[in-house]
Coordinates of C-alpha atoms in Angstrom, one line a residue:
X129 CA 119.4 90.6 115.2
X130 CA 122.1 92.9 114.9
X131 CA 122.8 96.7 116.0
X132 CA 123.4 99.4 113.2
X133 CA 125.1 102.5 113.0
X134 CA 124.0 104.0 109.4
X135 CA 127.8 106.4 108.4
X136 CA 127.0 108.0 105.7
X137 CA 124.6 108.6 102.5
X138 CA 125.8 107.3 98.8
X139 CA 124.9 106.5 96.2
X140 CA 124.0 102.7 95.4
X141 CA 123.4 100.7 92.3
X142 CA 121.3 102.1 89.9
X143 CA 122.5 105.1 91.7
X144 CA 119.5 105.0 93.5
X145 CA 119.9 106.8 97.3
X146 CA 121.2 104.4 99.8
X147 CA 121.4 104.8 103.5
X148 CA 125.7 103.5 104.6
X149 CA 125.0 100.8 107.8
X150 CA 128.1 99.2 109.8
X151 CA 127.1 96.1 112.0
X152 CA 128.9 95.6 114.9
X153 CA 131.6 93.7 113.0
X154 CA 132.2 96.9 110.9
X155 CA 130.5 95.5 107.0
X156 CA 128.4 97.8 105.5
X157 CA 125.3 97.3 104.4
X158 CA 122.8 98.9 101.9
X159 CA 119.0 100.7 102.9
X160 CA 117.8 101.8 99.9
X161 CA 116.7 105.7 100.8
X162 CA 113.4 105.4 99.5
X163 CA 112.0 102.5 101.5
X164 CA 113.2 104.5 105.1
X165 CA 112.6 107.7 104.9
X166 CA 109.8 107.8 107.6
X167 CA 112.0 106.0 109.8
X168 CA 113.8 109.2 110.2
X169 CA 117.8 107.9 109.9
X170 CA 120.3 110.1 109.4
X171 CA 124.4 109.9 109.9
X172 CA 125.0 108.7 113.5
X173 CA 121.7 106.6 113.9
X174 CA 121.0 103.7 115.3
X175 CA 119.0 100.8 114.6
X176 CA 118.2 97.4 115.8
X177 CA 118.2 94.7 112.8
X178 CA 118.7 92.0 111.3
X179 CA 119.9 89.8 108.2
X180 CA 116.9 89.1 105.9
X181 CA 118.6 87.6 102.9
X182 CA 122.1 86.2 102.6
X183 CA 123.7 84.1 99.8
X184 CA 127.8 83.4 99.1
X185 CA 129.3 86.5 97.7
X186 CA 126.3 89.0 97.7
X187 CA 125.8 92.2 100.0
X188 CA 124.0 91.0 102.4
X189 CA 119.9 91.9 102.9
X190 CA 118.8 93.9 106.1
X191 CA 115.6 94.9 107.4
X192 CA 115.9 97.2 110.8
X193 CA 113.6 97.1 112.5
X194 CA 110.0 99.1 112.2
X195 CA 109.6 102.0 115.2
X196 CA 105.8 101.2 114.5
X197 CA 105.1 97.6 113.9
X198 CA 106.1 94.1 114.9
X199 CA 105.3 91.0 113.6
X200 CA 102.1 89.6 115.4
X201 CA 100.9 92.6 116.2
X202 CA 97.1 94.6 115.8
X203 CA 96.2 97.3 114.4
X204 CA 92.6 99.2 113.7
X205 CA 92.7 100.3 109.4
X206 CA 90.6 102.7 107.8
X207 CA 89.3 101.3 104.9
X208 CA 89.4 103.9 101.7
X209 CA 89.3 101.9 98.9
X210 CA 88.3 98.1 97.5
X211 CA 88.5 97.4 93.4
X212 CA 87.2 94.2 92.7
X213 CA 90.4 91.9 91.7
X214 CA 90.7 91.4 87.8
X215 CA 90.2 87.3 88.7
X216 CA 86.8 88.1 90.4
X217 CA 87.5 86.9 92.8
X218 CA 88.4 89.3 95.3
X219 CA 89.7 92.9 96.3
X220 CA 92.5 95.1 97.1
X221 CA 91.6 97.2 99.6
X222 CA 93.4 100.8 101.0
X223 CA 93.1 102.1 103.7
X224 CA 95.3 104.2 106.8
X225 CA 95.8 102.8 110.7
X226 CA 95.4 105.5 113.4
X227 CA 99.5 106.7 112.4
X228 CA 98.5 107.9 109.0
X229 CA 100.1 105.2 107.5
X230 CA 98.8 103.9 104.7
X231 CA 98.5 99.9 103.7
X232 CA 97.3 97.7 101.0
X233 CA 95.5 94.5 101.6
X234 CA 93.5 91.3 99.9
X235 CA 90.0 90.7 100.7
X236 CA 87.2 87.5 100.0
X237 CA 85.0 90.2 99.9
X238 CA 84.2 94.1 101.0
X239 CA 84.3 94.3 104.7
X240 CA 80.9 95.6 106.0
X241 CA 82.1 98.3 107.6
X242 CA 84.8 100.9 107.1
X243 CA 87.2 99.5 109.0
X244 CA 89.3 96.1 109.9
X245 CA 91.1 94.3 112.6
X246 CA 94.5 93.6 111.2
X247 CA 97.5 91.8 112.4
X248 CA 101.7 92.5 110.9
X249 CA 102.4 89.4 108.6
X250 CA 106.2 91.0 108.4
X251 CA 107.6 94.0 108.1
X252 CA 108.9 93.6 104.1
X253 CA 111.6 97.5 103.2
X254 CA 109.7 98.9 106.2
X255 CA 106.5 98.3 105.2
X256 CA 104.6 95.9 107.7
X257 CA 102.8 93.6 105.1
X258 CA 98.8 92.9 106.8
X259 CA 96.0 90.6 106.4
X260 CA 92.9 90.4 108.5
X261 CA 92.5 89.1 111.8
X262 CA 89.8 86.7 112.6
X263 CA 87.5 88.2 114.9

């Protein structure tokens, strides 16, 4: 986990807007604006993050710490809709948390009520990946 600072907004791959973030060693990493705009980043903003992917000869992938959630956290999700999966084995459900963020999760059955307790598995591209928590 390192400290990063947003130094500018640039045009990244495929001309997609990206935040250019410098790490403590001066290396610059790109974060796609579409995934992190809700984090409130501006030029000069600092954040903590970790390198989640790297390989020789290519850019490292950085995941900023989510300001609202971290892996292992539990949250209440209000279920708005559930649709059967095309395979017929389960349901894809859409819902939202108390902060108003939307979430999608796969369940084996339609929940009995309209809310679930969910656990954050990981953060990916600025959003929590969640699963129904065992009660």
